[in-house]
PDB file of C-alpha atoms in Angstrom:
ATOM      1  CA  MET S1282       2.449  19.454   7.003  1.00 72.00           C
ATOM      2  CA  ILE S1283       0.502  16.387   5.411  1.00 77.00           C
ATOM      3  CA  GLN S1284      -0.036  13.549   7.467  1.00 83.00           C
ATOM      4  CA  ILE S1285       0.735  10.140   5.668  1.00 82.00           C
ATOM      5  CA  LYS S1286      -2.064   7.707   6.699  1.00 88.00           C
ATOM      6  CA  ARG S1287      -1.360   4.649   4.082  1.00 88.00           C
ATOM      7  CA  ALA S1288       1.626   3.399   2.404  1.00 93.00           C
ATOM      8  CA  LEU S1289       1.993   0.903  -0.461  1.00 90.00           C
ATOM      9  CA  ILE S1290       5.037  -1.254  -0.128  1.00 92.00           C
ATOM     10  CA  SER S1291       6.364  -3.339  -2.810  1.00 88.00           C
ATOM     11  CA  VAL S1292       9.781  -3.838  -3.258  1.00 88.00           C
ATOM     12  CA  SER S1293      12.323  -6.420  -4.933  1.00 88.00           C
ATOM     13  CA  ASP S1294      15.406  -5.257  -2.713  1.00 91.00           C
ATOM     14  CA  LYS S1295      13.975  -5.802   0.759  1.00 93.00           C
ATOM     15  CA  SER S1296      17.185  -4.592   2.291  1.00 94.00           C
ATOM     16  CA  GLY S1297      16.120  -2.230   4.989  1.00 94.00           C
ATOM     17  CA  LEU S1298      12.542  -2.858   4.620  1.00 96.00           C
ATOM     18  CA  VAL S1299      11.581  -4.362   8.068  1.00 97.00           C
ATOM     19  CA  GLU S1300      13.053  -1.336   9.806  1.00 97.00           C
ATOM     20  CA  PHE S1301      11.380   1.402   7.708  1.00 96.00           C
ATOM     21  CA  ALA S1302       8.118  -0.687   8.033  1.00 97.00           C
ATOM     22  CA  LYS S1303       8.105  -0.945  11.753  1.00 96.00           C
ATOM     23  CA  PHE S1304       8.771   3.032  11.842  1.00 95.00           C
ATOM     24  CA  LEU S1305       5.821   3.667   9.627  1.00 95.00           C
ATOM     25  CA  ASN S1306       3.650   1.240  11.946  1.00 94.00           C
ATOM     26  CA  GLN S1307       4.698   2.935  15.054  1.00 93.00           C
ATOM     27  CA  ASN S1308       3.723   6.226  13.518  1.00 93.00           C
ATOM     28  CA  GLY S1309       0.368   5.228  12.476  1.00 94.00           C
ATOM     29  CA  VAL S1310       0.767   4.570   8.937  1.00 95.00           C
ATOM     30  CA  GLU S1311      -1.240   1.499   7.718  1.00 96.00           C
ATOM     31  CA  ILE S1312       0.524  -0.365   5.330  1.00 97.00           C
ATOM     32  CA  ILE S1313      -0.643  -2.274   1.970  1.00 94.00           C
ATOM     33  CA  SER S1314       1.757  -4.620   0.625  1.00 94.00           C
ATOM     34  CA  THR S1315       2.119  -7.582  -1.898  1.00 86.00           C
ATOM     35  CA  GLY S1316       3.513 -11.183  -2.291  1.00 85.00           C
ATOM     36  CA  GLY S1317       6.898 -11.640  -1.004  1.00 90.00           C
ATOM     37  CA  THR S1318       7.057  -8.161   0.380  1.00 93.00           C
ATOM     38  CA  LEU S1319       3.874  -8.674   2.358  1.00 95.00           C
ATOM     39  CA  LYS S1320       5.338 -11.964   3.397  1.00 96.00           C
ATOM     40  CA  LEU S1321       8.491 -10.603   4.907  1.00 96.00           C
ATOM     41  CA  LEU S1322       6.403  -7.936   6.876  1.00 97.00           C
ATOM     42  CA  LYS S1323       4.064 -10.453   8.195  1.00 97.00           C
ATOM     43  CA  ASP S1324       6.962 -12.961   9.281  1.00 97.00           C
ATOM     44  CA  ASN S1325       8.587 -10.064  11.352  1.00 97.00           C
ATOM     45  CA  GLY S1326       5.166  -9.171  13.155  1.00 95.00           C
ATOM     46  CA  ILE S1327       4.562  -6.070  11.028  1.00 96.00           C
ATOM     47  CA  ALA S1328       1.065  -5.164  10.391  1.00 94.00           C
ATOM     48  CA  ALA S1329       0.196  -5.082   6.814  1.00 96.00           C
ATOM     49  CA  ILE S1330      -2.845  -5.589   4.295  1.00 94.00           C
ATOM     50  CA  ALA S1331      -2.627  -7.564   1.538  1.00 93.00           C
ATOM     51  CA  ILE S1332      -3.072  -5.498  -1.590  1.00 88.00           C
ATOM     52  CA  ASP S1333      -5.753  -8.135  -3.047  1.00 86.00           C
ATOM     53  CA  ASP S1334      -7.665  -7.664   0.034  1.00 90.00           C
ATOM     54  CA  TYR S1335      -7.659  -3.890  -0.305  1.00 85.00           C
ATOM     55  CA  THR S1336      -8.454  -4.139  -3.961  1.00 80.00           C
ATOM     56  CA  GLY S1337     -11.083  -6.929  -4.026  1.00 80.00           C
ATOM     57  CA  PHE S1338      -8.996  -8.656  -6.793  1.00 77.00           C
ATOM     58  CA  PRO S1339      -6.327 -11.098  -6.793  1.00 77.00           C
ATOM     59  CA  GLU S1340      -2.824 -10.654  -8.134  1.00 76.00           C
ATOM     60  CA  ILE S1341      -2.771 -12.076 -11.851  1.00 68.00           C
ATOM     61  CA  LEU S1342      -0.129 -13.328 -14.427  1.00 73.00           C
ATOM     62  CA  ASP S1343       2.285 -15.114 -11.854  1.00 76.00           C
ATOM     63  CA  GLY S1344       2.227 -11.848  -9.802  1.00 68.00           C
ATOM     64  CA  ARG S1345       3.444  -9.650 -12.660  1.00 67.00           C
ATOM     65  CA  VAL S1346      -0.054  -7.515 -12.349  1.00 68.00           C
ATOM     66  CA  LYS S1347      -0.667  -6.498  -8.495  1.00 68.00           C
ATOM     67  CA  THR S1348      -1.261  -3.027  -7.959  1.00 68.00           C
ATOM     68  CA  LEU S1349      -2.997  -1.929 -11.326  1.00 66.00           C
ATOM     69  CA  HIS S1350      -6.566  -0.961 -10.069  1.00 66.00           C
ATOM     70  CA  PRO S1351      -8.338   2.314  -9.609  1.00 66.00           C
ATOM     71  CA  LYS S1352      -8.149   2.265  -5.922  1.00 69.00           C
ATOM     72  CA  VAL S1353      -4.490   2.345  -6.263  1.00 66.00           C
ATOM     73  CA  HIS S1354      -3.905   4.739  -9.110  1.00 63.00           C
ATOM     74  CA  GLY S1355      -6.624   7.211  -8.163  1.00 64.00           C
ATOM     75  CA  GLY S1356      -4.649   7.687  -5.165  1.00 66.00           C
ATOM     76  CA  LEU S1357      -1.533   8.256  -7.087  1.00 67.00           C
ATOM     77  CA  LEU S1358      -2.928  10.285  -9.866  1.00 69.00           C
ATOM     78  CA  GLY S1359      -5.754  12.414  -8.137  1.00 68.00           C
ATOM     79  CA  VAL S1360      -5.084  16.200  -7.448  1.00 72.00           C
ATOM     80  CA  ILE S1361      -5.565  16.645  -3.720  1.00 73.00           C
ATOM     81  CA  SER S1362      -6.826  20.318  -4.479  1.00 81.00           C
ATOM     82  CA  ASN S1363      -9.642  19.181  -6.650  1.00 74.00           C
ATOM     83  CA  PRO S1364     -12.854  18.920  -4.640  1.00 80.00           C
ATOM     84  CA  ALA S1365     -14.414  16.100  -6.997  1.00 79.00           C
ATOM     85  CA  HIS S1366     -11.204  14.066  -6.894  1.00 73.00           C
ATOM     86  CA  LYS S1367     -11.336  14.042  -3.031  1.00 70.00           C
ATOM     87  CA  GLN S1368     -15.075  13.048  -2.923  1.00 76.00           C
ATOM     88  CA  LYS S1369     -14.131  10.327  -5.168  1.00 73.00           C
ATOM     89  CA  TRP S1370     -11.224   9.194  -2.643  1.00 69.00           C
ATOM     90  CA  LYS S1371     -13.933   9.053   0.064  1.00 68.00           C
ATOM     91  CA  ASN S1372     -15.973   6.793  -1.614  1.00 60.00           C
TER      92      ASN S1372
END
């Protein structure tokens, strides 16, 4: 079974989000989040990292561009069985 270490959460419909995020935190999953989603998590005492802290780049265009960054998409598009991809993830 693959262990989930990190989750990116950015949603418009926040129904059930607090309970889900608490479950993730209780199971050792690091949460990265954006804007209003991050605010809701923090307001409910849930540990989460702002996406701009993770990427080193701010949200732009009134929050329309938040997660378009190689640190995010590299994790989404990389091939787990490819040693070169795994090495890039470590960096």
